[in-house]
Amino acid sequence: MTDARGSDSRIGETNARRVPGTPCWVSLMVHGPAATHDFYGALFGWEFRPGPQQLGPYARALLDGREVAGIGQLPPDRQLPTAWTPYFASDDVNRTADTVRLCGGTVGVGPLDAGEAGRMAIGSDPAGAVFGIWQAAAHLGTAVAGVPGTPAWNELLTYETTGVAKFYETVFGFELDPETPAGRDHVTLRLDGLPVAGIHGVGDALPRDRGPHWVTYFEVADTDASVELLVGLGGHVLTPAEDTAHGRVATVADPEGARFTVVQRPR
């Protein structure tokens, strides 16, 4: 993880049209949205209001009246794993979806219109990690960054970075910045020289029950206090809190099993 464009330690309005490839939104599909709203509302201080309903019931999470994320409802007959999904900006979702297919990925949903908000698709890379594509219209994406309760970073956990990084480079125009000290298999994805996301190859350490997947980091004021609160709300700790060069982090899961990481920035 590193300081990302639009997601640094400063309070910042980010409600502007993004450069193609920029992570612009995160969304979660769950079986029980009401309970999930209660969980994240208590953990991050989010409130909710209805959003586009093209894929079923969907709500946007607000922090102090500004949109930060989305939570939708999975069809009751679909026993799919719940997971936070990052969306990357596109000027033409149809063209981006075609590129995904040409580069060995798949497109499972769309492209389709999400009302007046914009146009979207959900795809997966050649290793199977799911991500979204967003062509903004009325809804430009996450409207605030750099404060507790907002997305701070997105990191792809996969088997190895080489082939997958090339896929994202071709699809979204990322510049690849490999990092390999002490055998670490990591690539930072950059746009115009600025870091926007990361890819971490972990080989056999990848959880067998998940496979390759994106992990969203949410900023918090106090990682230890947030973890304690999360456990009291029915969440689970997957990796205990630890200090890193980018802050104090812990990997956790909500009551339905959606994984994410909380990060307290260095002071």
PDB file of N, CA, C and O in Angstrom, residues 14 21 56 70 80 111 119 128 150 152 158 161 189 195 207 212 230 254:
ATOM      1  N   THR A  14     -13.197  14.676  -3.791  1.00  0.00           N
ATOM      2  CA  THR A  14     -12.741  13.955  -4.977  1.00  0.00           C
ATOM      3  C   THR A  14     -13.842  13.838  -6.018  1.00  0.00           C
ATOM      4  O   THR A  14     -13.730  13.047  -6.938  1.00  0.00           O
ATOM      5  N   GLY A  21      -8.917   4.673 -15.661  1.00  0.00           N
ATOM      6  CA  GLY A  21      -8.075   3.783 -14.888  1.00  0.00           C
ATOM      7  C   GLY A  21      -8.052   4.085 -13.404  1.00  0.00           C
ATOM      8  O   GLY A  21      -7.696   3.224 -12.599  1.00  0.00           O
ATOM      9  N   GLY A  56     -30.871  -4.837  -8.852  1.00  0.00           N
ATOM     10  CA  GLY A  56     -31.571  -5.169  -7.617  1.00  0.00           C
ATOM     11  C   GLY A  56     -31.415  -4.052  -6.600  1.00  0.00           C
ATOM     12  O   GLY A  56     -30.827  -3.012  -6.881  1.00  0.00           O
ATOM     13  N   GLY A  70     -20.959   1.779  -2.136  1.00  0.00           N
ATOM     14  CA  GLY A  70     -22.291   1.260  -2.418  1.00  0.00           C
ATOM     15  C   GLY A  70     -22.466  -0.136  -1.861  1.00  0.00           C
ATOM     16  O   GLY A  70     -21.506  -0.913  -1.772  1.00  0.00           O
ATOM     17  N   LEU A  80     -23.533 -16.624  -3.644  1.00  0.00           N
ATOM     18  CA  LEU A  80     -22.230 -16.142  -4.073  1.00  0.00           C
ATOM     19  C   LEU A  80     -21.453 -15.590  -2.885  1.00  0.00           C
ATOM     20  O   LEU A  80     -22.040 -15.106  -1.922  1.00  0.00           O
ATOM     21  N   PRO A 111     -21.815  -4.591 -20.495  1.00  0.00           N
ATOM     22  CA  PRO A 111     -22.085  -3.231 -20.039  1.00  0.00           C
ATOM     23  C   PRO A 111     -23.574  -2.901 -20.040  1.00  0.00           C
ATOM     24  O   PRO A 111     -24.311  -3.350 -20.905  1.00  0.00           O
ATOM     25  N   ARG A 119     -22.685   4.314 -16.659  1.00  0.00           N
ATOM     26  CA  ARG A 119     -22.717   3.031 -17.351  1.00  0.00           C
ATOM     27  C   ARG A 119     -21.639   2.139 -16.751  1.00  0.00           C
ATOM     28  O   ARG A 119     -20.540   2.616 -16.426  1.00  0.00           O
ATOM     29  N   GLY A 128      -8.943 -14.517 -12.413  1.00  0.00           N
ATOM     30  CA  GLY A 128     -10.249 -14.665 -11.778  1.00  0.00           C
ATOM     31  C   GLY A 128     -10.656 -13.583 -10.811  1.00  0.00           C
ATOM     32  O   GLY A 128     -11.763 -13.624 -10.270  1.00  0.00           O
ATOM     33  N   THR A 150     -13.438   6.367   4.686  1.00  0.00           N
ATOM     34  CA  THR A 150     -13.365   6.465   3.229  1.00  0.00           C
ATOM     35  C   THR A 150     -12.376   5.440   2.676  1.00  0.00           C
ATOM     36  O   THR A 150     -11.418   5.055   3.347  1.00  0.00           O
ATOM     37  N   ALA A 152      -9.196   4.043   1.013  1.00  0.00           N
ATOM     38  CA  ALA A 152      -7.862   4.626   0.974  1.00  0.00           C
ATOM     39  C   ALA A 152      -6.953   3.986  -0.064  1.00  0.00           C
ATOM     40  O   ALA A 152      -5.988   4.611  -0.512  1.00  0.00           O
ATOM     41  N   THR A 158      -2.949 -11.968  -5.680  1.00  0.00           N
ATOM     42  CA  THR A 158      -3.008 -12.936  -6.761  1.00  0.00           C
ATOM     43  C   THR A 158      -1.820 -13.880  -6.644  1.00  0.00           C
ATOM     44  O   THR A 158      -1.000 -13.751  -5.734  1.00  0.00           O
ATOM     45  N   THR A 161       2.513 -11.636 -10.168  1.00  0.00           N
ATOM     46  CA  THR A 161       2.121 -10.351 -10.731  1.00  0.00           C
ATOM     47  C   THR A 161       2.341 -10.227 -12.234  1.00  0.00           C
ATOM     48  O   THR A 161       1.639  -9.458 -12.892  1.00  0.00           O
ATOM     49  N   LEU A 189       0.595   0.141  -9.402  1.00  0.00           N
ATOM     50  CA  LEU A 189      -0.029   0.647 -10.621  1.00  0.00           C
ATOM     51  C   LEU A 189      -0.098   2.162 -10.532  1.00  0.00           C
ATOM     52  O   LEU A 189      -0.613   2.711  -9.551  1.00  0.00           O
ATOM     53  N   PRO A 195       0.678   6.792  -7.755  1.00  0.00           N
ATOM     54  CA  PRO A 195       0.183   5.457  -7.427  1.00  0.00           C
ATOM     55  C   PRO A 195      -1.323   5.439  -7.238  1.00  0.00           C
ATOM     56  O   PRO A 195      -1.883   6.324  -6.579  1.00  0.00           O
ATOM     57  N   PRO A 207      -5.409 -17.423  -0.056  1.00  0.00           N
ATOM     58  CA  PRO A 207      -6.439 -18.262   0.568  1.00  0.00           C
ATOM     59  C   PRO A 207      -7.150 -19.144  -0.454  1.00  0.00           C
ATOM     60  O   PRO A 207      -7.645 -18.662  -1.474  1.00  0.00           O
ATOM     61  N   PRO A 212      -7.652 -15.437  -6.320  1.00  0.00           N
ATOM     62  CA  PRO A 212      -7.245 -14.040  -6.501  1.00  0.00           C
ATOM     63  C   PRO A 212      -8.417 -13.090  -6.261  1.00  0.00           C
ATOM     64  O   PRO A 212      -9.533 -13.340  -6.716  1.00  0.00           O
ATOM     65  N   LEU A 230     -15.397  -3.595  15.593  1.00  0.00           N
ATOM     66  CA  LEU A 230     -15.822  -4.543  14.559  1.00  0.00           C
ATOM     67  C   LEU A 230     -16.173  -5.901  15.155  1.00  0.00           C
ATOM     68  O   LEU A 230     -17.199  -6.496  14.807  1.00  0.00           O
ATOM     69  N   ASP A 254     -16.532  -8.643   7.494  1.00  0.00           N
ATOM     70  CA  ASP A 254     -17.814  -8.270   8.083  1.00  0.00           C
ATOM     71  C   ASP A 254     -18.605  -9.544   8.414  1.00  0.00           C
ATOM     72  O   ASP A 254     -18.147 -10.657   8.140  1.00  0.00           O
TER      73      ASP A 254
END
